[in-house]
Amino acid sequence: MPQYFTFFVAVIVAAIGFPLYFEETQGQWPSVGAQVDSKPQKIAKVSNERGRKVRLKGDRRGHYLTEARINNRSMQVMVDTGASMVAIPEEDARRFGFSGDRSKFTGKAHTANGVARVAPITLDEVRIGNIRVRNVRAAVIERGRLDVTLLGMTFLNRLDSVSIEDNTLVMKQ
């Protein structure tokens, strides 16, 4: 039970500290997460355990940075419990085939750096270690507005559990 309390406290703190909201012409998109101030300096190692369980050690700032495979392409990501969606910088999305067609940017994201245009997409697959999630809703953020791909709740909600223990994020599927 304490692991769930810690998880919910982390979600609330992240949501209050670094919200990013999406808005479409037909309504408001949920928050997608933290704006990263600089390029991550260290990538956490994925520790696989029996079954489908992955542990990520937090960096000195408490961020969970790692390598993931998105649509079969390796990418640096930050697991962000405060982001309600997976948010992908346009620069990263181009690596797995996003065309960058301006007509696909149908939404807006309100960030600390101003308003950014976004393109809603569905990812075929997101993998971290032995955890694999298919058909993940995401948003591509226009060029220059986000430094790292954020793995938010459209990925994390598809897992059996997510908890934080001693600066280690534990994901189970």
PDB file of C-alpha atoms in Angstrom:
ATOM      1  CA  MET A   1       0.000   0.000   0.000  1.00  0.00           C
ATOM      2  CA  PRO A   2       2.804   2.543   0.747  1.00  0.00           C
ATOM      3  CA  GLN A   3       4.094   2.132  -2.837  1.00  0.00           C
ATOM      4  CA  TYR A   4       0.740   3.339  -4.231  1.00  0.00           C
ATOM      5  CA  PHE A   5       0.676   6.302  -1.847  1.00  0.00           C
ATOM      6  CA  THR A   6       4.176   7.288  -2.991  1.00  0.00           C
ATOM      7  CA  PHE A   7       3.121   6.953  -6.632  1.00  0.00           C
ATOM      8  CA  PHE A   8       0.050   9.155  -6.185  1.00  0.00           C
ATOM      9  CA  VAL A   9       2.037  11.792  -4.271  1.00  0.00           C
ATOM     10  CA  ALA A  10       4.605  11.827  -7.118  1.00  0.00           C
ATOM     11  CA  VAL A  11       1.832  12.228  -9.704  1.00  0.00           C
ATOM     12  CA  ILE A  12       0.264  15.137  -7.795  1.00  0.00           C
ATOM     13  CA  VAL A  13       3.605  16.888  -7.289  1.00  0.00           C
ATOM     14  CA  ALA A  14       4.538  16.470 -10.964  1.00  0.00           C
ATOM     15  CA  ALA A  15       1.108  17.636 -12.135  1.00  0.00           C
ATOM     16  CA  ILE A  16       1.260  20.785 -10.017  1.00  0.00           C
ATOM     17  CA  GLY A  17       4.920  21.543 -10.719  1.00  0.00           C
ATOM     18  CA  PHE A  18       5.165  21.062 -14.463  1.00  0.00           C
ATOM     19  CA  PRO A  19       1.766  20.941 -16.210  1.00  0.00           C
ATOM     20  CA  LEU A  20       1.471  21.072 -19.968  1.00  0.00           C
ATOM     21  CA  TYR A  21      -2.021  21.237 -21.363  1.00  0.00           C
ATOM     22  CA  PHE A  22      -3.330  20.267 -24.781  1.00  0.00           C
ATOM     23  CA  GLU A  23      -6.276  21.921 -26.345  1.00  0.00           C
ATOM     24  CA  GLU A  24      -8.085  21.096 -29.580  1.00  0.00           C
ATOM     25  CA  THR A  25     -10.811  23.062 -31.260  1.00  0.00           C
ATOM     26  CA  GLN A  26     -13.371  20.669 -29.739  1.00  0.00           C
ATOM     27  CA  GLY A  27     -12.090  20.763 -26.172  1.00  0.00           C
ATOM     28  CA  GLN A  28      -9.176  20.455 -23.805  1.00  0.00           C
ATOM     29  CA  TRP A  29      -6.586  17.681 -23.948  1.00  0.00           C
ATOM     30  CA  PRO A  30      -5.193  16.466 -20.632  1.00  0.00           C
ATOM     31  CA  SER A  31      -1.747  17.511 -19.429  1.00  0.00           C
ATOM     32  CA  VAL A  32       1.218  15.847 -21.088  1.00  0.00           C
ATOM     33  CA  GLY A  33       4.091  16.618 -18.795  1.00  0.00           C
ATOM     34  CA  ALA A  34       7.255  18.361 -17.866  1.00  0.00           C
ATOM     35  CA  GLN A  35       9.276  20.662 -20.053  1.00  0.00           C
ATOM     36  CA  VAL A  36      12.876  19.522 -19.639  1.00  0.00           C
ATOM     37  CA  ASP A  37      15.262  22.457 -19.166  1.00  0.00           C
ATOM     38  CA  SER A  38      18.317  20.798 -20.663  1.00  0.00           C
ATOM     39  CA  LYS A  39      19.397  17.616 -22.373  1.00  0.00           C
ATOM     40  CA  PRO A  40      19.535  14.693 -19.935  1.00  0.00           C
ATOM     41  CA  GLN A  41      23.090  13.946 -18.919  1.00  0.00           C
ATOM     42  CA  LYS A  42      22.729  10.352 -17.810  1.00  0.00           C
ATOM     43  CA  ILE A  43      20.565   7.469 -18.912  1.00  0.00           C
ATOM     44  CA  ALA A  44      19.345   5.069 -16.238  1.00  0.00           C
ATOM     45  CA  LYS A  45      19.967   1.406 -16.821  1.00  0.00           C
ATOM     46  CA  VAL A  46      16.984  -0.853 -17.238  1.00  0.00           C
ATOM     47  CA  SER A  47      16.996  -3.689 -14.717  1.00  0.00           C
ATOM     48  CA  ASN A  48      14.773  -6.526 -15.889  1.00  0.00           C
ATOM     49  CA  GLU A  49      13.456  -9.013 -13.391  1.00  0.00           C
ATOM     50  CA  ARG A  50      11.317 -12.141 -13.543  1.00  0.00           C
ATOM     51  CA  GLY A  51       8.186 -11.686 -15.558  1.00  0.00           C
ATOM     52  CA  ARG A  52       7.873  -8.239 -16.993  1.00  0.00           C
ATOM     53  CA  LYS A  53       9.295  -5.899 -14.416  1.00  0.00           C
ATOM     54  CA  VAL A  54      11.652  -2.989 -15.010  1.00  0.00           C
ATOM     55  CA  ARG A  55      13.466  -0.818 -12.454  1.00  0.00           C
ATOM     56  CA  LEU A  56      14.833   2.608 -13.371  1.00  0.00           C
ATOM     57  CA  LYS A  57      17.142   4.451 -11.007  1.00  0.00           C
ATOM     58  CA  GLY A  58      16.437   8.194 -10.813  1.00  0.00           C
ATOM     59  CA  ASP A  59      19.115  10.743 -11.664  1.00  0.00           C
ATOM     60  CA  ARG A  60      20.269  13.413  -9.213  1.00  0.00           C
ATOM     61  CA  ARG A  61      17.238  15.566 -10.150  1.00  0.00           C
ATOM     62  CA  GLY A  62      14.809  12.684  -9.594  1.00  0.00           C
ATOM     63  CA  HIS A  63      14.152  12.150 -13.303  1.00  0.00           C
ATOM     64  CA  TYR A  64      13.854   8.657 -14.766  1.00  0.00           C
ATOM     65  CA  LEU A  65      15.813   8.742 -18.018  1.00  0.00           C
ATOM     66  CA  THR A  66      16.386   5.648 -20.120  1.00  0.00           C
ATOM     67  CA  GLU A  67      16.435   4.179 -23.603  1.00  0.00           C
ATOM     68  CA  ALA A  68      13.163   2.924 -25.060  1.00  0.00           C
ATOM     69  CA  ARG A  69      12.202   1.437 -28.394  1.00  0.00           C
ATOM     70  CA  ILE A  70       9.393   3.361 -30.030  1.00  0.00           C
ATOM     71  CA  ASN A  71       8.110   1.865 -33.278  1.00  0.00           C
ATOM     72  CA  ASN A  72      11.289  -0.242 -33.280  1.00  0.00           C
ATOM     73  CA  ARG A  73      13.630   2.772 -33.038  1.00  0.00           C
ATOM     74  CA  SER A  74      15.849   3.379 -30.034  1.00  0.00           C
ATOM     75  CA  MET A  75      15.184   6.722 -28.306  1.00  0.00           C
ATOM     76  CA  GLN A  76      16.196   8.509 -25.167  1.00  0.00           C
ATOM     77  CA  VAL A  77      13.091   9.068 -23.007  1.00  0.00           C
ATOM     78  CA  MET A  78      12.049  10.387 -19.619  1.00  0.00           C
ATOM     79  CA  VAL A  79       9.360   8.418 -17.795  1.00  0.00           C
ATOM     80  CA  ASP A  80       7.020  11.139 -16.499  1.00  0.00           C
ATOM     81  CA  THR A  81       4.166  10.191 -14.175  1.00  0.00           C
ATOM     82  CA  GLY A  82       2.930  13.790 -14.360  1.00  0.00           C
ATOM     83  CA  ALA A  83       2.362  13.608 -18.100  1.00  0.00           C
ATOM     84  CA  SER A  84      -1.022  12.261 -19.127  1.00  0.00           C
ATOM     85  CA  MET A  85       0.179  11.446 -22.651  1.00  0.00           C
ATOM     86  CA  VAL A  86       3.339  10.344 -24.362  1.00  0.00           C
ATOM     87  CA  ALA A  87       4.832  13.572 -25.774  1.00  0.00           C
ATOM     88  CA  ILE A  88       7.402  13.314 -28.551  1.00  0.00           C
ATOM     89  CA  PRO A  89       9.517  16.161 -29.925  1.00  0.00           C
ATOM     90  CA  GLU A  90       9.065  16.477 -33.690  1.00  0.00           C
ATOM     91  CA  GLU A  91      12.790  15.862 -34.127  1.00  0.00           C
ATOM     92  CA  ASP A  92      12.444  12.412 -32.478  1.00  0.00           C
ATOM     93  CA  ALA A  93       9.184  11.565 -34.275  1.00  0.00           C
ATOM     94  CA  ARG A  94      10.817  12.052 -37.673  1.00  0.00           C
ATOM     95  CA  ARG A  95      13.192   9.167 -36.832  1.00  0.00           C
ATOM     96  CA  PHE A  96      10.284   6.719 -36.914  1.00  0.00           C
ATOM     97  CA  GLY A  97       8.481   8.116 -39.923  1.00  0.00           C
ATOM     98  CA  PHE A  98       6.437  11.123 -38.814  1.00  0.00           C
ATOM     99  CA  SER A  99       6.294  13.288 -41.920  1.00  0.00           C
ATOM    100  CA  GLY A 100       6.149  16.677 -40.238  1.00  0.00           C
ATOM    101  CA  ASP A 101       3.248  17.681 -42.467  1.00  0.00           C
ATOM    102  CA  ARG A 102       2.023  20.970 -40.942  1.00  0.00           C
ATOM    103  CA  SER A 103      -1.631  19.987 -41.524  1.00  0.00           C
ATOM    104  CA  LYS A 104      -1.228  17.190 -38.924  1.00  0.00           C
ATOM    105  CA  PHE A 105      -0.599  19.739 -36.151  1.00  0.00           C
ATOM    106  CA  THR A 106      -4.235  20.188 -35.184  1.00  0.00           C
ATOM    107  CA  GLY A 107      -3.864  20.885 -31.458  1.00  0.00           C
ATOM    108  CA  LYS A 108      -2.096  23.327 -29.162  1.00  0.00           C
ATOM    109  CA  ALA A 109       0.050  22.806 -26.072  1.00  0.00           C
ATOM    110  CA  HIS A 110       0.433  25.562 -23.508  1.00  0.00           C
ATOM    111  CA  THR A 111       3.956  25.366 -22.106  1.00  0.00           C
ATOM    112  CA  ALA A 112       6.185  27.535 -19.957  1.00  0.00           C
ATOM    113  CA  ASN A 113       7.810  28.580 -23.264  1.00  0.00           C
ATOM    114  CA  GLY A 114       4.537  29.627 -24.859  1.00  0.00           C
ATOM    115  CA  VAL A 115       2.067  27.866 -27.117  1.00  0.00           C
ATOM    116  CA  ALA A 116       3.257  24.934 -29.237  1.00  0.00           C
ATOM    117  CA  ARG A 117       1.368  23.128 -31.967  1.00  0.00           C
ATOM    118  CA  VAL A 118       0.870  19.365 -31.595  1.00  0.00           C
ATOM    119  CA  ALA A 119      -0.063  16.434 -33.819  1.00  0.00           C
ATOM    120  CA  PRO A 120      -1.977  13.529 -32.238  1.00  0.00           C
ATOM    121  CA  ILE A 121      -0.658  10.089 -33.260  1.00  0.00           C
ATOM    122  CA  THR A 122      -0.854   6.440 -32.204  1.00  0.00           C
ATOM    123  CA  LEU A 123       2.411   4.581 -31.687  1.00  0.00           C
ATOM    124  CA  ASP A 124       2.505   0.965 -32.854  1.00  0.00           C
ATOM    125  CA  GLU A 125       4.683  -0.111 -29.927  1.00  0.00           C
ATOM    126  CA  VAL A 126       6.639   1.269 -26.963  1.00  0.00           C
ATOM    127  CA  ARG A 127       9.205  -0.981 -25.251  1.00  0.00           C
ATOM    128  CA  ILE A 128      11.387  -0.542 -22.196  1.00  0.00           C
ATOM    129  CA  GLY A 129      13.356  -3.652 -21.340  1.00  0.00           C
ATOM    130  CA  ASN A 130      10.941  -6.576 -21.414  1.00  0.00           C
ATOM    131  CA  ILE A 131       7.837  -4.358 -21.086  1.00  0.00           C
ATOM    132  CA  ARG A 132       5.958  -3.896 -24.340  1.00  0.00           C
ATOM    133  CA  VAL A 133       2.806  -1.804 -24.928  1.00  0.00           C
ATOM    134  CA  ARG A 134       1.072  -1.608 -28.301  1.00  0.00           C
ATOM    135  CA  ASN A 135      -1.179   1.101 -29.786  1.00  0.00           C
ATOM    136  CA  VAL A 136      -0.166   3.947 -27.464  1.00  0.00           C
ATOM    137  CA  ARG A 137      -1.789   7.380 -27.872  1.00  0.00           C
ATOM    138  CA  ALA A 138       0.769  10.169 -28.138  1.00  0.00           C
ATOM    139  CA  ALA A 139       1.308  13.707 -29.359  1.00  0.00           C
ATOM    140  CA  VAL A 140       4.131  15.065 -31.495  1.00  0.00           C
ATOM    141  CA  ILE A 141       5.253  18.495 -30.220  1.00  0.00           C
ATOM    142  CA  GLU A 142       6.412  20.969 -32.863  1.00  0.00           C
ATOM    143  CA  ARG A 143      10.134  21.434 -33.423  1.00  0.00           C
ATOM    144  CA  GLY A 144      12.135  23.172 -30.694  1.00  0.00           C
ATOM    145  CA  ARG A 145       9.509  23.027 -27.907  1.00  0.00           C
ATOM    146  CA  LEU A 146      10.469  19.837 -26.034  1.00  0.00           C
ATOM    147  CA  ASP A 147      13.941  18.444 -25.340  1.00  0.00           C
ATOM    148  CA  VAL A 148      13.201  14.774 -24.698  1.00  0.00           C
ATOM    149  CA  THR A 149      10.408  12.291 -25.340  1.00  0.00           C
ATOM    150  CA  LEU A 150       8.147  11.977 -22.301  1.00  0.00           C
ATOM    151  CA  LEU A 151       6.547   8.618 -21.530  1.00  0.00           C
ATOM    152  CA  GLY A 152       3.351   9.675 -19.815  1.00  0.00           C
ATOM    153  CA  MET A 153       0.207   8.002 -18.578  1.00  0.00           C
ATOM    154  CA  THR A 154      -1.059   6.765 -21.969  1.00  0.00           C
ATOM    155  CA  PHE A 155       1.871   4.336 -21.653  1.00  0.00           C
ATOM    156  CA  LEU A 156       2.012   3.922 -17.858  1.00  0.00           C
ATOM    157  CA  ASN A 157      -1.740   3.288 -17.425  1.00  0.00           C
ATOM    158  CA  ARG A 158      -1.385   0.192 -19.592  1.00  0.00           C
ATOM    159  CA  LEU A 159       0.943  -1.437 -17.031  1.00  0.00           C
ATOM    160  CA  ASP A 160      -0.154  -3.520 -14.046  1.00  0.00           C
ATOM    161  CA  SER A 161       1.626  -1.221 -11.598  1.00  0.00           C
ATOM    162  CA  VAL A 162       4.013   1.701 -11.330  1.00  0.00           C
ATOM    163  CA  SER A 163       5.677   2.639  -8.058  1.00  0.00           C
ATOM    164  CA  ILE A 164       8.615   4.632  -6.726  1.00  0.00           C
ATOM    165  CA  GLU A 165      10.850   3.073  -4.083  1.00  0.00           C
ATOM    166  CA  ASP A 166      14.071   4.729  -2.882  1.00  0.00           C
ATOM    167  CA  ASN A 167      14.474   6.898  -6.030  1.00  0.00           C
ATOM    168  CA  THR A 168      13.794   3.849  -8.205  1.00  0.00           C
ATOM    169  CA  LEU A 169      10.798   3.693 -10.542  1.00  0.00           C
ATOM    170  CA  VAL A 170       9.384   0.167 -10.718  1.00  0.00           C
ATOM    171  CA  MET A 171       7.104  -0.784 -13.635  1.00  0.00           C
ATOM    172  CA  LYS A 172       5.329  -4.153 -13.837  1.00  0.00           C
ATOM    173  CA  GLN A 173       3.339  -5.641 -16.689  1.00  0.00           C
TER     174      GLN A 173
END
